[in-house]
Tab-separated table of C-alpha atoms in Angstrom:
chain	number	residue	atom	x	y	z
A	1	MET	CA	-22.467	7.369	3.902
A	2	THR	CA	-24.177	8.460	0.670
A	3	PHE	CA	-22.275	9.970	-2.271
A	4	SER	CA	-24.076	11.591	-5.192
A	5	SER	CA	-23.588	13.763	-8.270
A	6	ALA	CA	-20.977	16.438	-7.591
A	7	PRO	CA	-20.313	19.873	-9.116
A	8	PRO	CA	-16.928	20.485	-10.759
A	9	LEU	CA	-14.152	19.785	-8.276
A	10	SER	CA	-11.465	22.370	-7.659
A	11	GLY	CA	-8.737	23.060	-5.162
A	12	HIS	CA	-5.159	22.450	-4.060
A	13	VAL	CA	-4.828	19.654	-1.485
A	14	THR	CA	-2.370	17.260	0.113
A	15	VAL	CA	-2.893	13.639	1.068
A	16	PRO	CA	-1.574	11.730	4.098
A	17	GLY	CA	1.962	10.365	4.168
A	18	ASP	CA	2.859	7.263	2.207
A	19	LYS	CA	1.745	4.180	4.120
A	20	SER	CA	4.539	1.908	2.892
A	21	ILE	CA	7.246	4.422	3.792
A	22	SER	CA	5.612	5.207	7.141
A	23	HIS	CA	5.651	1.543	8.207
A	24	ARG	CA	9.289	1.108	7.208
A	25	SER	CA	10.339	4.401	8.833
A	26	LEU	CA	9.115	3.184	12.211
A	27	MET	CA	10.572	-0.311	11.874
A	28	LEU	CA	14.037	0.691	10.706
A	29	SER	CA	14.247	3.596	13.156
A	30	ALA	CA	13.424	1.118	15.931
A	31	LEU	CA	16.399	-1.016	14.829
A	32	ALA	CA	18.846	1.904	14.667
A	33	VAL	CA	20.973	3.000	17.609
A	34	GLY	CA	20.095	6.578	18.523
A	35	GLU	CA	17.165	8.892	17.797
A	36	SER	CA	15.480	9.138	14.396
A	37	ARG	CA	12.972	11.874	13.478
A	38	VAL	CA	10.070	11.277	11.090
A	39	GLU	CA	7.944	14.100	9.663
A	40	GLY	CA	4.764	13.551	7.655
A	41	LEU	CA	4.121	10.090	9.091
A	42	LEU	CA	0.730	8.669	8.122
A	43	GLU	CA	-1.214	8.612	11.380
A	44	GLY	CA	-3.750	6.036	10.202
A	45	GLU	CA	-4.694	2.954	12.187
A	46	ASP	CA	-2.411	0.618	10.201
A	47	VAL	CA	0.725	2.662	10.906
A	48	LEU	CA	-0.239	3.232	14.527
A	49	ALA	CA	-0.448	-0.566	14.874
A	50	THR	CA	3.169	-0.769	13.704
A	51	ALA	CA	4.192	1.909	16.228
A	52	ALA	CA	2.470	0.038	19.058
A	53	ALA	CA	4.175	-3.232	18.093
A	54	MET	CA	7.639	-1.646	18.005
A	55	ARG	CA	7.004	-0.096	21.435
A	56	ALA	CA	6.002	-3.525	22.719
A	57	MET	CA	9.380	-4.841	21.542
A	58	GLY	CA	11.441	-2.160	23.270
A	59	ALA	CA	11.590	0.930	21.053
A	60	ASP	CA	10.913	4.369	22.571
A	61	ILE	CA	8.449	6.063	20.197
A	62	ARG	CA	6.730	9.392	20.831
A	63	ARG	CA	5.047	12.160	18.866
A	64	ASP	CA	5.745	15.772	19.749
A	65	GLY	CA	3.311	18.683	19.595
A	66	ASN	CA	4.435	19.613	16.079
A	67	GLY	CA	3.531	16.218	14.644
A	68	VAL	CA	7.152	15.010	14.452
A	69	TRP	CA	7.770	11.436	15.573
A	70	HIS	CA	10.903	10.635	17.612
A	71	ILE	CA	12.108	7.026	17.689
A	72	ASN	CA	14.944	5.760	19.876
A	73	GLY	CA	15.899	2.328	18.608
A	74	VAL	CA	17.163	-0.818	20.269
A	75	GLY	CA	19.688	-1.809	17.588
A	76	VAL	CA	19.607	-4.766	15.213
A	77	GLY	CA	19.320	-7.872	17.360
A	78	GLY	CA	17.959	-5.910	20.317
A	79	LEU	CA	14.212	-6.509	20.042
A	80	LEU	CA	12.656	-7.540	23.351
A	81	GLN	CA	10.076	-10.190	24.104
A	82	PRO	CA	6.584	-8.596	23.818
A	83	GLN	CA	4.491	-9.219	26.925
A	84	THR	CA	1.144	-9.402	25.098
A	85	ALA	CA	-0.124	-10.325	21.641
A	86	LEU	CA	0.669	-7.828	18.876
A	87	ASP	CA	-2.663	-6.512	17.563
A	88	MET	CA	-2.231	-5.651	13.885
A	89	GLY	CA	-5.795	-4.464	13.345
A	90	ASN	CA	-6.358	-4.461	9.580
A	91	SER	CA	-2.728	-4.119	8.521
A	92	GLY	CA	-1.309	-6.905	6.388
A	93	THR	CA	1.853	-4.869	5.771
A	94	SER	CA	2.536	-4.508	9.501
A	95	THR	CA	1.965	-8.213	10.059
A	96	ARG	CA	4.155	-9.559	7.285
A	97	LEU	CA	7.022	-7.123	7.763
A	98	LEU	CA	7.074	-7.507	11.539
A	99	MET	CA	7.165	-11.271	11.121
A	100	GLY	CA	10.362	-10.696	9.147
A	101	LEU	CA	11.832	-8.642	11.990
A	102	VAL	CA	10.961	-11.221	14.643
A	103	ALA	CA	12.238	-14.120	12.502
A	104	SER	CA	15.906	-13.387	13.268
A	105	HIS	CA	15.501	-12.483	16.947
A	106	GLY	CA	15.362	-14.976	19.797
A	107	ILE	CA	11.859	-13.974	20.862
A	108	THR	CA	8.332	-15.325	20.518
A	109	ALA	CA	5.433	-13.173	19.322
A	110	THR	CA	1.733	-13.754	18.763
A	111	PHE	CA	0.018	-11.792	15.977
A	112	ILE	CA	-3.707	-11.094	16.015
A	113	GLY	CA	-5.901	-8.911	13.799
A	114	ASP	CA	-9.438	-7.914	12.922
A	115	ALA	CA	-11.902	-10.103	11.018
A	116	SER	CA	-10.624	-8.962	7.627
A	117	LEU	CA	-6.921	-9.471	8.382
A	118	SER	CA	-7.634	-12.859	9.964
A	119	LYS	CA	-8.867	-14.106	6.568
A	120	ARG	CA	-5.664	-13.218	4.744
A	121	PRO	CA	-3.148	-16.020	4.007
A	122	MET	CA	0.316	-15.757	5.533
A	123	ALA	CA	1.986	-18.812	3.959
A	124	ARG	CA	3.851	-16.713	1.388
A	125	VAL	CA	5.797	-15.178	4.302
A	126	THR	CA	5.963	-18.110	6.729
A	127	GLU	CA	7.513	-20.345	4.057
A	128	PRO	CA	10.740	-18.358	3.451
A	129	LEU	CA	11.005	-17.306	7.109
A	130	SER	CA	10.766	-20.969	8.143
A	131	ARG	CA	13.731	-21.679	5.883
A	132	MET	CA	15.632	-19.020	7.837
A	133	GLY	CA	14.951	-20.889	11.101
A	134	ALA	CA	11.735	-19.326	12.432
A	135	SER	CA	8.899	-21.620	13.548
A	136	PHE	CA	5.153	-20.962	13.377
A	137	MET	CA	1.901	-22.116	14.896
A	138	THR	CA	-0.864	-20.770	12.664
A	139	SER	CA	-4.630	-20.938	12.498
A	140	PRO	CA	-6.160	-23.158	9.766
A	141	GLY	CA	-5.206	-21.978	6.298
A	142	ASP	CA	-1.969	-20.344	7.539
A	143	ARG	CA	-3.950	-17.424	8.911
A	144	LEU	CA	-4.044	-15.298	12.061
A	145	PRO	CA	-3.955	-15.639	14.965
A	146	LEU	CA	-0.445	-17.089	14.733
A	147	THR	CA	2.487	-17.464	17.082
A	148	MET	CA	6.047	-17.416	15.787
A	149	ARG	CA	9.369	-18.117	17.420
A	150	GLY	CA	12.379	-16.390	15.944
A	151	ALA	CA	15.768	-17.987	15.381
A	152	CYS	CA	18.979	-16.484	16.694
A	153	PRO	CA	21.173	-16.911	14.821
A	154	ALA	CA	18.922	-17.105	11.758
A	155	VAL	CA	20.074	-18.723	8.524
A	156	PRO	CA	20.744	-16.315	5.636
A	157	LEU	CA	18.631	-17.140	2.602
A	158	ASP	CA	19.047	-17.271	-1.161
A	159	TYR	CA	15.471	-16.802	-2.335
A	160	ARG	CA	13.700	-16.364	-5.660
A	161	LEU	CA	10.351	-14.622	-5.173
A	162	PRO	CA	7.565	-16.923	-6.442
A	163	VAL	CA	5.088	-14.012	-6.530
A	164	ALA	CA	5.523	-10.295	-7.162
A	165	SER	CA	5.169	-9.116	-3.562
A	166	ALA	CA	6.992	-6.237	-1.904
A	167	GLN	CA	5.771	-7.529	1.459
A	168	VAL	CA	7.428	-10.931	1.005
A	169	LYS	CA	10.624	-9.342	-0.286
A	170	SER	CA	10.711	-6.896	2.617
A	171	ALA	CA	10.026	-9.584	5.234
A	172	VAL	CA	13.024	-11.616	4.022
A	173	LEU	CA	15.276	-8.539	3.906
A	174	LEU	CA	14.265	-7.496	7.425
A	175	ALA	CA	14.973	-11.001	8.692
A	176	GLY	CA	18.324	-10.895	6.904
A	177	LEU	CA	19.393	-7.802	8.862
A	178	ASN	CA	20.196	-9.946	11.907
A	179	ALA	CA	21.275	-13.119	10.089
A	180	PRO	CA	25.041	-13.713	9.796
A	181	GLY	CA	26.167	-13.833	6.182
A	182	ILE	CA	24.559	-12.856	2.877
A	183	THR	CA	20.817	-12.889	2.172
A	184	ARG	CA	20.070	-12.719	-1.543
A	185	ILE	CA	16.715	-12.190	-3.235
A	186	LEU	CA	15.963	-12.678	-6.913
A	187	GLU	CA	12.998	-10.588	-8.009
A	188	PRO	CA	11.820	-11.492	-11.550
A	189	ILE	CA	9.107	-8.796	-11.595
A	190	PRO	CA	10.071	-5.501	-9.914
A	191	THR	CA	7.906	-4.387	-6.991
A	192	ARG	CA	7.977	-1.235	-4.874
A	193	ASP	CA	11.521	-0.669	-3.683
A	194	HIS	CA	11.030	1.432	-0.537
A	195	SER	CA	12.711	-1.205	1.625
A	196	GLU	CA	15.872	-1.221	-0.470
A	197	ARG	CA	16.055	2.581	-0.592
A	198	MET	CA	15.493	2.969	3.138
A	199	LEU	CA	17.824	0.169	4.190
A	200	LYS	CA	20.613	1.871	2.231
A	201	GLY	CA	19.704	5.204	3.821
A	202	PHE	CA	19.990	3.692	7.296
A	203	GLY	CA	23.436	2.336	6.457
A	204	ALA	CA	22.788	-1.320	5.632
A	205	ASP	CA	25.234	-3.016	3.251
A	206	LEU	CA	22.776	-3.619	0.400
A	207	SER	CA	23.256	-3.702	-3.367
A	208	VAL	CA	20.921	-4.172	-6.326
A	209	GLU	CA	21.937	-5.565	-9.711
A	210	ILE	CA	19.655	-5.880	-12.731
A	211	GLU	CA	20.118	-8.777	-15.133
A	212	ALA	CA	19.506	-8.593	-18.873
A	213	ASP	CA	16.002	-10.064	-18.493
A	214	GLY	CA	15.047	-7.426	-15.903
A	215	THR	CA	15.450	-9.670	-12.843
A	216	ARG	CA	16.609	-7.671	-9.826
A	217	ILE	CA	19.229	-9.323	-7.586
A	218	ILE	CA	19.171	-7.803	-4.099
A	219	THR	CA	22.087	-8.657	-1.822
A	220	LEU	CA	22.120	-7.796	1.887
A	221	THR	CA	24.942	-8.391	4.375
A	222	GLY	CA	23.567	-9.390	7.766
A	223	GLU	CA	24.366	-8.348	11.320
A	224	ALA	CA	23.931	-4.766	10.176
A	225	GLU	CA	24.418	-1.622	12.224
A	226	LEU	CA	21.774	0.943	11.344
A	227	ARG	CA	22.272	4.677	11.844
A	228	PRO	CA	19.415	6.969	12.933
A	229	GLN	CA	17.907	9.163	10.231
A	230	ALA	CA	15.766	12.263	9.698
A	231	ILE	CA	12.938	11.237	7.355
A	232	THR	CA	10.273	13.267	5.559
A	233	VAL	CA	7.460	11.039	4.296
A	234	PRO	CA	5.999	12.073	0.905
A	235	GLY	CA	2.271	11.964	0.177
A	236	ASP	CA	0.912	8.496	-0.586
A	237	PRO	CA	0.300	7.952	-4.324
A	238	SER	CA	-2.303	5.312	-3.441
A	239	SER	CA	-4.254	7.953	-1.518
A	240	ALA	CA	-3.711	10.615	-4.191
A	241	ALA	CA	-5.344	8.257	-6.692
A	242	PHE	CA	-8.814	8.869	-5.240
A	243	PRO	CA	-9.108	12.663	-5.671
A	244	ILE	CA	-7.270	12.419	-9.004
A	245	VAL	CA	-9.732	9.888	-10.450
A	246	ALA	CA	-12.619	11.903	-8.977
A	247	ALA	CA	-11.439	14.938	-10.968
A	248	LEU	CA	-10.942	12.931	-14.156
A	249	ILE	CA	-14.555	11.654	-14.173
A	250	THR	CA	-16.377	14.754	-12.854
A	251	PRO	CA	-17.044	17.250	-15.692
A	252	GLY	CA	-15.399	20.653	-15.353
A	253	SER	CA	-13.000	19.613	-12.607
A	254	GLU	CA	-9.408	20.717	-12.088
A	255	ILE	CA	-7.489	19.904	-8.907
A	256	THR	CA	-3.874	19.747	-7.749
A	257	VAL	CA	-2.547	17.216	-5.240
A	258	ALA	CA	0.772	18.411	-3.835
A	259	ASN	CA	3.806	16.474	-2.596
A	260	VAL	CA	2.908	13.062	-4.069
A	261	GLY	CA	5.515	10.302	-4.025
A	262	MET	CA	6.512	9.414	-7.596
A	263	ASN	CA	8.656	6.343	-6.978
A	264	PRO	CA	8.762	4.531	-10.371
A	265	THR	CA	7.713	1.278	-8.697
A	266	ARG	CA	4.504	3.025	-7.522
A	267	ALA	CA	3.594	5.250	-10.490
A	268	GLY	CA	1.872	2.687	-12.716
A	269	LEU	CA	-1.596	4.172	-12.263
A	270	PHE	CA	-0.554	7.601	-13.536
A	271	GLU	CA	1.124	6.038	-16.583
A	272	ILE	CA	-1.939	3.950	-17.444
A	273	LEU	CA	-4.365	6.836	-16.929
A	274	SER	CA	-2.195	9.007	-19.184
A	275	ALA	CA	-2.282	6.245	-21.819
A	276	MET	CA	-6.099	6.391	-21.605
A	277	GLY	CA	-6.030	10.118	-22.360
A	278	ALA	CA	-6.107	11.530	-18.833
A	279	ASP	CA	-5.118	15.193	-18.616
A	280	LEU	CA	-2.455	14.905	-15.920
A	281	SER	CA	0.480	17.242	-15.458
A	282	PHE	CA	3.404	16.942	-13.058
A	283	SER	CA	5.197	19.965	-11.631
A	284	ASN	CA	7.709	20.895	-8.928
A	285	ARG	CA	9.523	17.589	-9.330
A	286	ARG	CA	12.078	17.069	-6.591
A	287	GLU	CA	13.622	14.507	-4.235
A	288	VAL	CA	12.616	14.227	-0.594
A	289	GLY	CA	14.488	11.735	1.570
A	290	GLY	CA	15.674	9.769	-1.435
A	291	GLU	CA	12.178	9.497	-2.932
A	292	PRO	CA	11.024	11.384	-6.069
A	293	VAL	CA	8.081	13.719	-5.406
A	294	ALA	CA	5.858	15.951	-7.572
A	295	ASP	CA	2.665	17.985	-7.553
A	296	ILE	CA	-0.013	16.420	-9.774
A	297	THR	CA	-2.744	18.429	-11.519
A	298	ALA	CA	-5.725	16.446	-12.840
A	299	ARG	CA	-8.418	17.831	-15.144
A	300	TYR	CA	-11.672	16.256	-16.322
A	301	SER	CA	-10.853	14.012	-19.283
A	302	ARG	CA	-12.492	11.889	-21.957
A	303	LEU	CA	-10.832	8.552	-21.250
A	304	THR	CA	-10.420	5.714	-23.749
A	305	GLY	CA	-10.439	2.051	-22.730
A	306	ILE	CA	-7.208	0.066	-23.078
A	307	ASP	CA	-5.752	-3.362	-22.421
A	308	VAL	CA	-3.662	-3.012	-19.266
A	309	PRO	CA	-0.395	-5.010	-19.521
A	310	PRO	CA	-0.138	-7.587	-16.694
A	311	ASP	CA	3.447	-6.539	-15.939
A	312	VAL	CA	2.259	-3.120	-14.744
A	313	ALA	CA	0.244	-4.693	-11.915
A	314	PRO	CA	2.911	-4.533	-9.167
A	315	SER	CA	3.351	-0.783	-9.681
A	316	MET	CA	-0.378	-0.046	-9.167
A	317	ILE	CA	-1.691	-3.059	-7.271
A	318	ASP	CA	-3.403	-0.992	-4.565
A	319	GLU	CA	-4.860	1.458	-7.079
A	320	PHE	CA	-6.791	-1.039	-9.212
A	321	PRO	CA	-10.103	-0.580	-7.358
A	322	VAL	CA	-10.262	3.140	-8.161
A	323	PHE	CA	-8.808	2.454	-11.621
A	324	PHE	CA	-11.806	0.196	-12.300
A	325	VAL	CA	-13.993	3.181	-11.463
A	326	ALA	CA	-12.133	5.345	-14.005
A	327	ALA	CA	-12.457	2.595	-16.632
A	328	SER	CA	-16.233	2.516	-16.085
A	329	PHE	CA	-16.441	6.055	-17.522
A	330	ALA	CA	-14.101	5.522	-20.493
A	331	GLN	CA	-15.035	5.202	-24.152
A	332	GLY	CA	-14.711	1.553	-25.167
A	333	THR	CA	-13.447	-1.534	-23.381
A	334	THR	CA	-10.786	-1.850	-20.707
A	335	ARG	CA	-9.328	-5.298	-20.061
A	336	THR	CA	-7.149	-6.288	-17.120
A	337	SER	CA	-5.409	-9.569	-16.324
A	338	GLY	CA	-2.749	-10.980	-14.028
A	339	LEU	CA	-4.517	-9.604	-10.953
A	340	ASP	CA	-4.782	-12.768	-8.848
A	341	GLU	CA	-3.200	-10.812	-5.973
A	342	LEU	CA	-6.368	-8.709	-5.671
A	343	ARG	CA	-8.300	-11.746	-4.474
A	344	VAL	CA	-6.188	-12.003	-1.303
A	345	LYS	CA	-6.029	-8.358	-0.235
A	346	GLU	CA	-8.227	-6.988	2.564
A	347	SER	CA	-11.055	-8.524	0.540
A	348	ASP	CA	-11.558	-10.194	-2.841
A	349	ARG	CA	-11.254	-6.861	-4.606
A	350	LEU	CA	-12.068	-8.251	-8.045
A	351	ALA	CA	-15.373	-9.722	-6.904
A	352	LEU	CA	-16.372	-6.703	-4.812
A	353	MET	CA	-15.578	-4.153	-7.517
A	354	ALA	CA	-17.353	-6.198	-10.204
A	355	GLY	CA	-20.443	-6.611	-8.057
A	356	GLY	CA	-20.567	-3.027	-6.839
A	357	LEU	CA	-19.998	-1.480	-10.264
A	358	ALA	CA	-22.779	-3.641	-11.700
A	359	GLN	CA	-25.077	-2.394	-8.927
A	360	ILE	CA	-24.657	1.200	-10.090
A	361	GLY	CA	-25.101	0.432	-13.792
A	362	ALA	CA	-21.612	-0.254	-15.110
A	363	ARG	CA	-21.091	-3.009	-17.658
A	364	VAL	CA	-18.464	-5.273	-16.144
A	365	ALA	CA	-17.460	-8.922	-16.463
A	366	GLU	CA	-15.350	-10.716	-13.875
A	367	VAL	CA	-12.751	-13.164	-15.182
A	368	GLU	CA	-10.407	-15.372	-13.193
A	369	ASP	CA	-7.565	-12.848	-12.939
A	370	GLY	CA	-9.106	-9.493	-13.818
A	371	LEU	CA	-12.100	-7.462	-14.950
A	372	VAL	CA	-13.383	-6.505	-18.398
A	373	ILE	CA	-15.216	-3.174	-18.323
A	374	GLU	CA	-17.266	-1.590	-21.109
A	375	GLY	CA	-17.161	2.110	-20.281
A	376	SER	CA	-20.018	4.609	-20.388
A	377	GLY	CA	-18.237	6.935	-22.809
A	378	GLY	CA	-18.159	9.671	-20.202
A	379	ALA	CA	-21.848	9.554	-19.357
A	380	PRO	CA	-22.722	9.363	-15.666
A	381	LEU	CA	-23.698	5.977	-14.302
A	382	PRO	CA	-27.276	5.594	-13.063
A	383	GLY	CA	-26.674	4.789	-9.408
A	384	GLY	CA	-30.229	4.673	-8.073
A	385	LYS	CA	-33.217	6.760	-6.943
A	386	SER	CA	-33.085	4.737	-3.759
A	387	PRO	CA	-29.301	4.696	-3.654
A	388	PRO	CA	-27.938	1.152	-3.854
A	389	VAL	CA	-25.981	0.076	-0.803
A	390	ILE	CA	-22.432	-1.034	-1.650
A	391	ALA	CA	-20.868	-3.567	0.712
A	392	ALA	CA	-17.254	-2.506	1.281
A	393	SER	CA	-16.501	-5.640	3.358
A	394	LEU	CA	-14.231	-3.752	5.785
A	395	ASP	CA	-11.926	-2.793	2.896
A	396	HIS	CA	-10.812	0.846	2.965
A	397	ARG	CA	-9.933	1.005	-0.735
A	398	ILE	CA	-13.269	-0.466	-1.809
A	399	ALA	CA	-15.087	2.112	0.337
A	400	MET	CA	-13.114	5.058	-1.080
A	401	SER	CA	-13.392	3.804	-4.670
A	402	PHE	CA	-17.184	3.735	-4.515
A	403	ALA	CA	-17.247	7.109	-2.782
A	404	VAL	CA	-15.476	8.435	-5.890
A	405	ALA	CA	-17.820	6.546	-8.228
A	406	GLY	CA	-20.856	8.022	-6.506
A	407	LEU	CA	-19.749	11.544	-7.472
A	408	ALA	CA	-20.367	10.711	-11.157
A	409	THR	CA	-23.745	8.999	-10.841
A	410	THR	CA	-27.163	10.517	-11.475
A	411	GLY	CA	-28.834	8.767	-8.553
A	412	GLY	CA	-25.996	8.330	-6.074
A	413	LEU	CA	-24.935	5.353	-3.978
A	414	THR	CA	-24.408	4.484	-0.329
A	415	VAL	CA	-21.255	2.872	1.076
A	416	ASP	CA	-22.263	0.624	3.964
A	417	ASP	CA	-19.321	1.452	6.256
A	418	MET	CA	-16.746	4.207	5.837
A	419	ARG	CA	-14.991	3.543	9.148
A	420	PRO	CA	-12.247	1.308	7.649
A	421	VAL	CA	-11.013	4.329	5.657
A	422	ALA	CA	-9.276	5.474	8.860
A	423	THR	CA	-6.719	2.684	8.381
A	424	SER	CA	-5.029	4.553	5.521
A	425	PHE	CA	-6.705	7.915	4.826
A	426	PRO	CA	-7.966	9.758	7.889
A	427	GLY	CA	-9.664	12.912	6.633
A	428	PHE	CA	-10.788	11.405	3.307
A	429	THR	CA	-14.324	12.784	3.429
A	430	ALA	CA	-13.028	16.145	4.670
A	431	LEU	CA	-10.764	16.309	1.604
A	432	LEU	CA	-13.732	15.636	-0.682
A	433	GLN	CA	-15.560	18.473	1.032
A	434	THR	CA	-12.585	20.783	0.468
A	435	LEU	CA	-12.764	19.998	-3.259
A	436	GLY	CA	-16.504	20.707	-3.319
A	437	ALA	CA	-17.654	17.128	-3.775
A	438	ILE	CA	-19.750	16.946	-0.612
A	439	PRO	CA	-22.098	19.784	0.408
């Protein structure tokens, strides 16, 4: 699909439900006894893969005509043996969190995925889950396809996270739900805390203490009994990032994205953009289902390059691709570091963003753990008379980031494949049309 110079963007829109919360809503509801109701669930391919996997392990999951999802759970410890391989599609979150669930149940499950997911390493999850008693047969490089056998009873774990990863943390906590005794996680660098919030909401005995140096100590008592819940999923801040950055770099634009999740462990992008001079305002602040929510208004802004502190990375890790686009239009230099995690996402996001931005005329240097970008000072990037073709490499966030970049080029660009966007943001191009970006 080709994206080219856009008129000023305007409008009031919403984005799909938060992907992280949607995954966890299905999983925890499937472990509760009784019926949970979930409104606003992200109905992208990644979340639907989670729903299919939980059905395969015994949960009764259905969507009614009003878009509300009803989940009747099997109880902690009640997961059933799946009869076929669990196809995770492109979803690394589904894979790693479901491995945590299976780890403390006496069942065997095989996980498969698409070409992109099958390249992603799983050792960071298999290592702690092995210490809890699970066993694994993996493809070379600790990748999918893999078969795991859970342990029942599993061994509770005292674990210090070696990397800042909400997926690893969540996998260990989910395994700890059905392990007798106390599972304790030490988290030196805070990551998104949806799992902790939702586990408490479902009735798990979980506490969080913060040490003087900022380390979070998360303690979970196993053999939990979870209670069904009514959940409203807020809009995904990672999805909201795309129209917001589009407005910031397209002259004359002013848009509002309503009902965006503002969890502090996810709001790093908005803080960094504000530090660069972005005209962002937050209204109608409220709490929905234990999560802070707000409406965000973004207006075209003259951004200034900054050095992004490495410790902010966990709170905006999924937003860095579109952040690099914003930095390409700033005045001066933006430097990022500590982003090794971006090399093992759906793609090597550092390499793809550096290469693609260079193709459309941005001045960018790739370093080992980040990018250094010399911005255009607000001027549009050239793009190309014969629009350059950007290879998204089956990565939804790369595809959407360059769609946004194309709106502020003089010559436009073409994204080679927009289909992966359906994994997280069905209706993305329709939203751009609503804002006036696409004729």
